[in-house]
């Protein structure tokens, strides 16, 4: 055999071996491909391990994140020093408290033009009310105009309240003299004819060693003595959620003597004292203790003079201002309703730790979103019993009420510390 034949035979042998290898690897690829598509087995071992470790990682990350968040919440200082307290379970809405939709018949006035008209009073057909931008406005028929203010610019927003001022309680006597409380500025006397203003009590001046920080409401005796509340000597009005949730006894009932021009403390260690109202005979004074859902009675005359008793307890919500009704009783605005089904406020009263966390997580404006949208007004008789109630169960028209002013023409004007309108209801 010559060299040429030997070379040809070797090439043909290599070619046959190559074909065998090609067939072998092709068969292997096909078997692998078939294995990948076997029913019920769509994942390779490598993929299983990758997915397993991926799920473990996600769970671990979530656990660590929750732990870190919890640690931060625990270590963060709370803005309040919560005290444990309890109030009776909310009353059932039955009888005089049976739900209705009477408040939904109310008409909104000056909607979007006025903000937070909490308190109001009337003189010669003109209604005066204080607003969130520090002004006292005058309502004459369908017209709204500026009357006076006690603060200074800048105004707008809670960050400017302490300089701009926030008028709250307003009273006008038969002579047309207005007495008004500004939460930050003090107690003022205003001539409704000229607008001339005089400061009776400055909020910065200590009253028995403590300067008031949250002046709220007032009423005036015939002899000129003024009773007024300092809801807290610890918190300002813009921090009112903290004042309510802390549960402390930082509130006081004060009085001002026009003869001595001095203010003194009548009652101390109160829980968010708010609305003030003298009885028709001026023999006792009512004070709403908002955070305790009750109204106190301070006797001014008779054998129990100087004594305090409970006038109305376990109210269906947190009471704000109190005003006399034409029927001889008292209208009470309910700032926030307490539901017998579940009340977040009641739930937190016996859990100070929860109130501490709550105030760490949410600012004042966010807390507002937790308030139930339910408008409620109650009327009490002279013995403190509820004789009727007006409701807006969905808060569609009136989401909450701070004060009720009953006009001589048989209309209820409803104020609110945060609503952008005044509501008027024809009785």
CSV table of C-alpha atoms in Angstrom, one decimal:
chain,number,residue,atom,x,y,z
A,1,UNK,CA,0.0,0.0,0.0
A,2,UNK,CA,1.5,3.4,-1.0
A,3,UNK,CA,1.4,6.5,1.2
A,4,UNK,CA,-1.5,8.0,-0.7
A,5,UNK,CA,-3.8,5.1,0.1
A,6,UNK,CA,-2.7,5.1,3.8
A,7,UNK,CA,-3.5,8.8,4.1
A,8,UNK,CA,-7.0,8.4,2.6
A,9,UNK,CA,-7.9,5.5,4.9
A,10,UNK,CA,-6.9,7.6,8.0
A,11,UNK,CA,-9.0,10.6,6.8
A,12,UNK,CA,-12.0,8.3,6.3
A,13,UNK,CA,-11.5,6.8,9.9
A,14,UNK,CA,-11.4,10.3,11.5
A,15,UNK,CA,-14.5,11.3,9.6
A,16,UNK,CA,-16.4,8.2,10.9
A,17,UNK,CA,-15.2,8.9,14.5
A,18,UNK,CA,-16.4,12.6,14.1
A,19,UNK,CA,-19.8,11.5,13.0
A,20,UNK,CA,-20.1,9.1,16.0
A,21,UNK,CA,-19.1,12.0,18.4
A,22,UNK,CA,-21.5,14.3,16.7
A,23,UNK,CA,-24.3,11.8,17.1
A,24,UNK,CA,-23.4,11.2,20.7
A,25,UNK,CA,-23.4,14.8,21.7
A,26,UNK,CA,-26.6,15.4,19.7
A,27,UNK,CA,-28.3,12.6,21.6
A,28,UNK,CA,-27.1,14.1,24.9
A,29,UNK,CA,-28.4,17.6,24.0
A,30,UNK,CA,-31.8,16.0,23.0
A,31,UNK,CA,-32.0,14.1,26.3
A,32,UNK,CA,-31.2,17.2,28.3
A,33,UNK,CA,-33.8,19.2,26.3
A,34,UNK,CA,-36.3,16.5,26.8
A,35,UNK,CA,-35.5,16.5,30.6
A,36,UNK,CA,-36.1,20.2,30.7
A,37,UNK,CA,-39.6,19.8,29.3
A,38,UNK,CA,-40.6,16.7,31.4
A,39,UNK,CA,-44.2,17.4,32.8
A,40,UNK,CA,-44.1,18.3,36.5
A,41,UNK,CA,-40.4,19.0,36.5
A,42,UNK,CA,-39.8,22.5,35.0
A,43,UNK,CA,-37.0,23.7,37.3
A,44,UNK,CA,-33.4,22.6,37.4
A,45,UNK,CA,-31.7,22.0,40.7
A,46,UNK,CA,-29.7,25.2,40.2
A,47,UNK,CA,-32.9,27.1,39.7
A,48,UNK,CA,-34.5,25.6,42.8
A,49,UNK,CA,-31.5,26.6,45.0
A,50,UNK,CA,-31.5,30.1,43.5
A,51,UNK,CA,-35.3,30.6,44.2
A,52,UNK,CA,-34.9,29.2,47.8
A,53,UNK,CA,-32.1,31.6,48.7
A,54,UNK,CA,-34.0,34.5,47.0
A,55,UNK,CA,-37.1,33.9,49.3
A,56,UNK,CA,-34.9,33.5,52.3
A,57,UNK,CA,-33.3,36.9,51.5
A,58,UNK,CA,-36.6,38.7,51.1
A,59,UNK,CA,-37.9,37.3,54.5
A,60,UNK,CA,-34.6,38.2,56.2
A,61,UNK,CA,-34.7,41.8,54.8
A,62,UNK,CA,-38.3,42.2,55.9
A,63,UNK,CA,-37.6,40.9,59.4
A,64,UNK,CA,-34.5,43.2,59.8
A,65,UNK,CA,-36.4,46.2,58.5
A,66,UNK,CA,-39.3,45.6,61.0
A,67,UNK,CA,-36.8,45.1,63.8
A,68,UNK,CA,-34.9,48.3,63.0
A,69,UNK,CA,-38.1,50.3,62.6
A,70,UNK,CA,-39.4,49.0,66.0
A,71,UNK,CA,-36.0,49.8,67.6
A,72,UNK,CA,-36.1,53.3,66.2
A,73,UNK,CA,-39.6,53.9,67.4
A,74,UNK,CA,-38.7,52.6,70.9
A,75,UNK,CA,-35.6,54.7,71.1
A,76,UNK,CA,-37.1,57.9,69.7
A,77,UNK,CA,-38.2,60.3,72.5
A,78,UNK,CA,-42.0,60.7,72.8
A,79,UNK,CA,-43.3,64.3,72.7
A,80,UNK,CA,-45.7,63.5,75.5
A,81,UNK,CA,-45.5,62.0,79.0
A,82,UNK,CA,-48.7,59.9,78.8
A,83,UNK,CA,-50.7,59.2,82.0
A,84,UNK,CA,-52.9,56.2,82.4
A,85,UNK,CA,-56.6,57.0,82.9
A,86,UNK,CA,-59.9,55.5,82.1
A,87,UNK,CA,-63.4,56.7,81.2
A,88,UNK,CA,-66.7,54.7,81.1
A,89,UNK,CA,-67.5,52.8,78.0
A,90,UNK,CA,-69.2,55.0,75.4
A,91,UNK,CA,-73.0,55.2,75.7
A,92,UNK,CA,-75.3,53.5,73.2
A,93,UNK,CA,-76.9,55.7,70.7
A,94,UNK,CA,-80.5,55.1,71.8
A,95,UNK,CA,-83.4,57.2,73.2
A,96,UNK,CA,-82.5,60.9,73.1
A,97,UNK,CA,-79.2,59.9,71.4
A,98,UNK,CA,-80.9,57.8,68.6
A,99,UNK,CA,-79.2,58.6,65.3
A,100,UNK,CA,-80.9,61.0,62.8
A,101,UNK,CA,-79.9,63.1,59.9
A,102,UNK,CA,-81.0,66.5,61.2
A,103,UNK,CA,-77.6,68.2,60.8
A,104,UNK,CA,-77.6,67.2,57.1
A,105,UNK,CA,-80.3,69.8,56.6
A,106,UNK,CA,-77.8,72.5,57.6
A,107,UNK,CA,-76.6,75.0,55.0
A,108,UNK,CA,-72.9,75.9,54.7
A,109,UNK,CA,-72.1,79.6,54.8
A,110,UNK,CA,-69.0,81.2,53.4
A,111,UNK,CA,-67.5,77.9,52.5
A,112,UNK,CA,-63.9,78.1,51.5
A,113,UNK,CA,-63.8,81.8,52.5
A,114,UNK,CA,-63.6,81.3,56.3
A,115,UNK,CA,-61.4,78.8,58.2
A,116,UNK,CA,-62.0,77.4,61.7
A,117,UNK,CA,-64.8,79.6,63.0
A,118,UNK,CA,-64.9,78.0,66.4
A,119,UNK,CA,-66.9,80.4,68.6
A,120,UNK,CA,-69.4,83.2,67.8
A,121,UNK,CA,-71.7,85.6,69.4
A,122,UNK,CA,-74.3,88.1,68.2
A,123,UNK,CA,-75.2,91.7,68.8
A,124,UNK,CA,-77.9,93.7,67.0
A,125,UNK,CA,-78.2,91.1,64.2
A,126,UNK,CA,-74.4,91.0,63.5
A,127,UNK,CA,-72.5,87.7,64.2
A,128,UNK,CA,-68.8,87.9,65.2
A,129,UNK,CA,-66.5,84.9,65.0
A,130,UNK,CA,-62.8,84.2,65.3
A,131,UNK,CA,-60.9,82.3,62.6
A,132,UNK,CA,-57.7,80.3,62.1
A,133,UNK,CA,-55.9,83.1,60.4
A,134,UNK,CA,-56.0,85.2,63.6
A,135,UNK,CA,-58.9,87.5,62.6
A,136,UNK,CA,-62.3,88.2,64.2
A,137,UNK,CA,-64.8,88.5,61.3
A,138,UNK,CA,-68.2,90.2,61.2
A,139,UNK,CA,-71.1,88.5,59.5
A,140,UNK,CA,-74.0,90.8,58.4
A,141,UNK,CA,-76.6,88.9,56.4
A,142,UNK,CA,-74.7,87.4,53.4
A,143,UNK,CA,-71.7,89.7,53.9
A,144,UNK,CA,-68.4,88.8,55.6
A,145,UNK,CA,-65.9,91.4,56.6
A,146,UNK,CA,-62.8,91.9,58.8
A,147,UNK,CA,-63.4,93.3,62.2
A,148,UNK,CA,-60.2,93.1,64.3
A,149,UNK,CA,-57.2,90.9,65.3
A,150,UNK,CA,-54.8,90.6,68.2
A,151,UNK,CA,-51.7,89.2,66.6
A,152,UNK,CA,-49.3,90.2,64.0
A,153,UNK,CA,-47.9,88.9,60.6
A,154,UNK,CA,-47.0,86.4,59.4
A,155,UNK,CA,-50.3,84.5,59.4
A,156,UNK,CA,-51.4,81.3,57.9
A,157,UNK,CA,-50.7,77.8,59.0
A,158,UNK,CA,-50.1,76.4,62.5
A,159,UNK,CA,-46.4,77.3,62.4
A,160,UNK,CA,-47.5,81.0,62.6
A,161,UNK,CA,-50.3,80.7,65.1
A,162,UNK,CA,-48.2,81.8,68.1
A,163,UNK,CA,-47.4,85.2,66.5
A,164,UNK,CA,-50.6,85.6,64.4
A,165,UNK,CA,-52.9,84.7,67.2
A,166,UNK,CA,-55.9,82.4,67.3
A,167,UNK,CA,-59.2,83.9,68.6
A,168,UNK,CA,-61.4,81.3,70.3
A,169,UNK,CA,-64.1,82.1,72.9
A,170,UNK,CA,-66.2,85.2,72.2
A,171,UNK,CA,-68.9,86.9,74.3
A,172,UNK,CA,-70.7,90.2,73.8
A,173,UNK,CA,-72.7,91.9,76.6
A,174,UNK,CA,-75.9,94.0,76.2
A,175,UNK,CA,-73.9,97.2,75.8
A,176,UNK,CA,-72.0,95.8,72.8
A,177,UNK,CA,-68.8,95.2,74.5
A,178,UNK,CA,-67.0,92.1,73.3
A,179,UNK,CA,-64.8,89.9,75.4
A,180,UNK,CA,-62.6,87.6,73.5
A,181,UNK,CA,-60.0,85.0,74.2
A,182,UNK,CA,-56.9,84.5,72.0
A,183,UNK,CA,-55.2,81.2,72.7
A,184,UNK,CA,-51.8,82.8,72.4
A,185,UNK,CA,-52.2,86.5,73.1
A,186,UNK,CA,-54.5,86.7,76.1
A,187,UNK,CA,-57.9,88.1,77.2
A,188,UNK,CA,-59.2,91.2,75.4
A,189,UNK,CA,-62.0,93.7,75.6
A,190,UNK,CA,-63.2,95.2,72.3
A,191,UNK,CA,-65.7,97.9,71.5
A,192,UNK,CA,-67.9,96.6,68.7
A,193,UNK,CA,-68.7,100.2,67.6
A,194,UNK,CA,-65.2,101.6,67.3
A,195,UNK,CA,-63.0,98.4,67.3
A,196,UNK,CA,-60.9,99.8,70.1
A,197,UNK,CA,-59.1,97.0,71.9
A,198,UNK,CA,-57.8,96.7,75.5
A,199,UNK,CA,-55.7,93.9,76.9
A,200,UNK,CA,-57.1,92.5,80.2
A,201,UNK,CA,-54.8,89.5,80.7
A,202,UNK,CA,-51.6,88.9,78.7
A,203,UNK,CA,-51.0,85.2,78.0
A,204,UNK,CA,-47.3,85.7,78.8
A,205,UNK,CA,-48.0,86.9,82.3
A,206,UNK,CA,-47.8,84.1,85.0
A,207,UNK,CA,-51.0,83.4,86.9
A,208,UNK,CA,-50.0,82.0,90.3
A,209,UNK,CA,-46.5,81.1,89.0
A,210,UNK,CA,-47.7,79.5,85.7
A,211,UNK,CA,-48.2,81.4,82.4
A,212,UNK,CA,-51.2,80.1,80.4
A,213,UNK,CA,-50.3,78.5,77.1
A,214,UNK,CA,-53.7,77.6,75.8
A,215,UNK,CA,-56.4,80.0,76.6
A,216,UNK,CA,-59.7,78.7,75.3
A,217,UNK,CA,-63.2,79.9,76.3
A,218,UNK,CA,-64.9,82.4,78.7
A,219,UNK,CA,-68.1,83.7,80.1
A,220,UNK,CA,-68.9,87.0,81.8
A,221,UNK,CA,-70.9,87.7,84.9
A,222,UNK,CA,-73.2,90.7,85.2
A,223,UNK,CA,-70.8,92.3,87.7
A,224,UNK,CA,-68.0,92.1,85.1
A,225,UNK,CA,-66.1,89.1,86.5
A,226,UNK,CA,-64.8,86.9,83.7
A,227,UNK,CA,-64.4,83.2,84.0
A,228,UNK,CA,-62.0,81.6,81.5
A,229,UNK,CA,-60.1,78.4,80.8
A,230,UNK,CA,-56.4,77.6,80.3
A,231,UNK,CA,-56.6,74.2,78.7
A,232,UNK,CA,-52.9,73.7,79.4
A,233,UNK,CA,-50.0,75.5,80.9
A,234,UNK,CA,-47.8,72.9,79.2
A,235,UNK,CA,-49.0,72.8,75.6
A,236,UNK,CA,-50.0,75.4,73.1
A,237,UNK,CA,-53.2,75.3,71.0
A,238,UNK,CA,-51.4,74.0,67.9
A,239,UNK,CA,-50.3,71.1,70.1
A,240,UNK,CA,-53.8,70.4,71.3
A,241,UNK,CA,-53.7,66.7,70.3
A,242,UNK,CA,-50.7,66.2,72.6
A,243,UNK,CA,-52.6,68.0,75.4
A,244,UNK,CA,-55.5,65.6,74.9
A,245,UNK,CA,-53.5,62.4,74.5
A,246,UNK,CA,-51.1,63.0,77.3
A,247,UNK,CA,-53.9,62.8,79.8
A,248,UNK,CA,-52.2,65.1,82.3
A,249,UNK,CA,-53.7,67.6,84.7
A,250,UNK,CA,-52.3,70.8,83.3
A,251,UNK,CA,-55.6,72.7,82.9
A,252,UNK,CA,-57.0,75.4,85.0
A,253,UNK,CA,-60.2,77.5,85.5
A,254,UNK,CA,-59.3,81.1,85.9
A,255,UNK,CA,-61.2,84.3,86.8
A,256,UNK,CA,-60.5,88.0,86.2
A,257,UNK,CA,-61.7,90.7,88.5
A,258,UNK,CA,-62.3,94.0,86.7
A,259,UNK,CA,-61.9,96.0,89.9
A,260,UNK,CA,-58.5,94.7,90.9
A,261,UNK,CA,-57.5,93.9,87.3
A,262,UNK,CA,-56.0,90.7,88.5
A,263,UNK,CA,-56.5,87.1,87.4
A,264,UNK,CA,-56.5,84.2,89.8
A,265,UNK,CA,-56.9,80.4,89.7
A,266,UNK,CA,-60.3,79.0,90.7
A,267,UNK,CA,-59.6,75.3,89.9
A,268,UNK,CA,-56.5,73.5,88.9
A,269,UNK,CA,-55.4,70.0,88.0
A,270,UNK,CA,-58.1,69.8,85.3
A,271,UNK,CA,-58.1,67.5,82.2
A,272,UNK,CA,-58.2,69.8,79.1
A,273,UNK,CA,-60.8,72.3,80.4
A,274,UNK,CA,-62.5,73.8,77.5
A,275,UNK,CA,-66.0,75.4,77.2
A,276,UNK,CA,-67.4,77.7,79.9
A,277,UNK,CA,-71.0,78.6,80.6
A,278,UNK,CA,-72.8,80.4,83.5
A,279,UNK,CA,-76.2,79.2,84.6
A,280,UNK,CA,-79.2,81.6,83.9
A,281,UNK,CA,-79.2,82.6,87.6
A,282,UNK,CA,-75.4,82.7,87.6
A,283,UNK,CA,-75.3,80.5,90.7
A,284,UNK,CA,-73.0,77.9,89.1
A,285,UNK,CA,-70.5,77.6,86.2
A,286,UNK,CA,-70.2,74.7,83.8
A,287,UNK,CA,-66.8,73.7,82.4
A,288,UNK,CA,-66.3,70.9,79.9
A,289,UNK,CA,-63.4,68.6,80.6
A,290,UNK,CA,-62.8,67.5,77.0
A,291,UNK,CA,-60.4,64.6,77.5
A,292,UNK,CA,-62.6,63.0,80.2
A,293,UNK,CA,-65.8,63.3,78.1
A,294,UNK,CA,-67.7,65.1,80.9
A,295,UNK,CA,-68.9,68.5,82.1
A,296,UNK,CA,-68.1,69.8,85.6
A,297,UNK,CA,-70.3,72.1,87.7
A,298,UNK,CA,-68.5,74.7,89.9
A,299,UNK,CA,-70.9,76.2,92.5
A,300,UNK,CA,-70.7,80.0,92.9
A,301,UNK,CA,-73.5,80.5,95.4
A,302,UNK,CA,-75.3,78.8,98.2
A,303,UNK,CA,-74.1,76.2,100.8
A,304,UNK,CA,-72.0,74.4,98.2
A,305,UNK,CA,-70.2,77.5,97.0
A,306,UNK,CA,-66.7,76.7,95.8
A,307,UNK,CA,-67.5,73.0,95.5
A,308,UNK,CA,-67.1,71.0,92.3
A,309,UNK,CA,-69.4,68.2,91.1
A,310,UNK,CA,-70.1,66.3,87.9
A,311,UNK,CA,-72.9,67.8,85.8
A,312,UNK,CA,-72.8,65.4,82.9
A,313,UNK,CA,-70.7,62.3,82.6
A,314,UNK,CA,-69.8,59.8,79.9
A,315,UNK,CA,-70.9,62.0,77.0
A,316,UNK,CA,-71.2,60.5,73.5
A,317,UNK,CA,-68.1,62.3,72.5
A,318,UNK,CA,-65.4,64.8,73.5
A,319,UNK,CA,-67.3,68.1,74.5
A,320,UNK,CA,-66.1,71.4,73.3
A,321,UNK,CA,-68.0,74.7,74.0
A,322,UNK,CA,-71.2,75.0,76.0
A,323,UNK,CA,-73.9,77.6,75.2
A,324,UNK,CA,-77.4,78.2,76.5
A,325,UNK,CA,-80.4,77.1,74.6
A,326,UNK,CA,-83.6,79.1,74.2
A,327,UNK,CA,-85.4,76.2,76.0
A,328,UNK,CA,-83.5,76.8,79.2
A,329,UNK,CA,-80.9,74.0,78.7
A,330,UNK,CA,-77.5,73.9,77.2
A,331,UNK,CA,-76.2,73.2,73.7
A,332,UNK,CA,-72.9,71.2,73.7
A,333,UNK,CA,-70.8,70.8,70.6
A,334,UNK,CA,-69.1,67.4,70.2
A,335,UNK,CA,-65.6,67.8,68.7
A,336,UNK,CA,-65.1,64.1,68.3
A,337,UNK,CA,-67.7,61.3,68.6
A,338,UNK,CA,-67.1,58.2,70.8
A,339,UNK,CA,-68.6,55.1,69.2
A,340,UNK,CA,-69.9,52.3,71.3
A,341,UNK,CA,-68.7,49.8,68.7
A,342,UNK,CA,-65.1,51.0,68.7
A,343,UNK,CA,-63.5,54.3,69.8
A,344,UNK,CA,-59.8,54.6,69.2
A,345,UNK,CA,-59.6,57.4,71.8
A,346,UNK,CA,-61.2,55.1,74.5
A,347,UNK,CA,-59.0,52.2,73.4
A,348,UNK,CA,-55.8,54.3,74.1
A,349,UNK,CA,-56.9,55.8,77.4
A,350,UNK,CA,-55.7,52.8,79.4
A,351,UNK,CA,-52.7,52.2,77.2
A,352,UNK,CA,-50.3,55.1,77.7
A,353,UNK,CA,-47.6,53.2,75.8
A,354,UNK,CA,-49.8,53.2,72.7
A,355,UNK,CA,-50.4,56.9,73.0
A,356,UNK,CA,-46.6,57.4,73.3
A,357,UNK,CA,-46.0,55.4,70.1
A,358,UNK,CA,-49.0,57.1,68.3
A,359,UNK,CA,-47.5,60.6,68.9
A,360,UNK,CA,-44.1,59.4,67.8
A,361,UNK,CA,-45.4,58.2,64.4
A,362,UNK,CA,-47.9,60.9,63.5
A,363,UNK,CA,-47.9,64.7,63.5
A,364,UNK,CA,-50.9,66.8,64.5
A,365,UNK,CA,-52.3,67.1,61.0
A,366,UNK,CA,-52.0,63.4,60.3
A,367,UNK,CA,-53.8,62.7,63.6
A,368,UNK,CA,-56.8,64.6,62.3
A,369,UNK,CA,-57.3,61.8,59.7
A,370,UNK,CA,-58.1,59.4,62.5
A,371,UNK,CA,-61.0,61.4,63.9
A,372,UNK,CA,-64.4,60.0,63.0
A,373,UNK,CA,-66.4,62.0,60.5
A,374,UNK,CA,-69.6,62.3,62.5
A,375,UNK,CA,-71.4,65.5,63.3
A,376,UNK,CA,-73.1,65.6,66.7
A,377,UNK,CA,-74.8,68.2,68.9
A,378,UNK,CA,-76.5,67.4,72.2
A,379,UNK,CA,-78.8,69.5,74.3
A,380,UNK,CA,-78.7,69.1,78.1
A,381,UNK,CA,-81.4,70.1,80.6
A,382,UNK,CA,-80.7,72.0,83.8
A,383,UNK,CA,-79.9,68.6,85.5
A,384,UNK,CA,-77.3,67.6,82.9
A,385,UNK,CA,-79.5,65.0,81.2
A,386,UNK,CA,-79.5,64.7,77.4
A,387,UNK,CA,-82.9,65.7,76.1
A,388,UNK,CA,-82.2,65.7,72.3
A,389,UNK,CA,-79.4,65.2,69.8
A,390,UNK,CA,-78.7,66.3,66.2
A,391,UNK,CA,-76.7,64.0,64.0
A,392,UNK,CA,-74.8,63.9,60.7
A,393,UNK,CA,-73.8,60.2,60.8
A,394,UNK,CA,-71.6,60.4,57.7
A,395,UNK,CA,-70.2,63.9,58.3
A,396,UNK,CA,-71.3,64.7,54.8
A,397,UNK,CA,-72.5,68.3,55.7
A,398,UNK,CA,-71.2,68.8,59.3
A,399,UNK,CA,-68.2,66.5,60.2
A,400,UNK,CA,-67.8,67.9,63.7
A,401,UNK,CA,-69.1,70.7,65.9
A,402,UNK,CA,-67.2,73.0,68.4
A,403,UNK,CA,-70.0,75.4,69.4
A,404,UNK,CA,-73.7,76.0,68.9
A,405,UNK,CA,-75.0,79.5,68.9
A,406,UNK,CA,-78.8,79.7,68.9
A,407,UNK,CA,-80.1,83.0,67.4
A,408,UNK,CA,-83.3,84.8,68.6
A,409,UNK,CA,-84.8,83.9,65.2
A,410,UNK,CA,-84.7,80.2,65.8
A,411,UNK,CA,-81.6,79.2,63.9
A,412,UNK,CA,-78.5,77.3,65.1
A,413,UNK,CA,-75.1,78.5,63.9
A,414,UNK,CA,-72.6,75.7,64.2
A,415,UNK,CA,-68.9,76.6,64.6
A,416,UNK,CA,-65.9,74.3,64.2
A,417,UNK,CA,-62.2,74.7,65.0
A,418,UNK,CA,-61.1,73.3,61.7
A,419,UNK,CA,-64.0,73.4,59.2
A,420,UNK,CA,-63.8,75.9,56.3
A,421,UNK,CA,-67.4,77.2,56.8
A,422,UNK,CA,-70.1,78.1,59.3
A,423,UNK,CA,-73.2,75.8,59.2
A,424,UNK,CA,-76.7,77.2,59.8
A,425,UNK,CA,-79.6,75.0,60.7
A,426,UNK,CA,-83.2,76.2,60.8
A,427,UNK,CA,-85.0,74.6,63.7
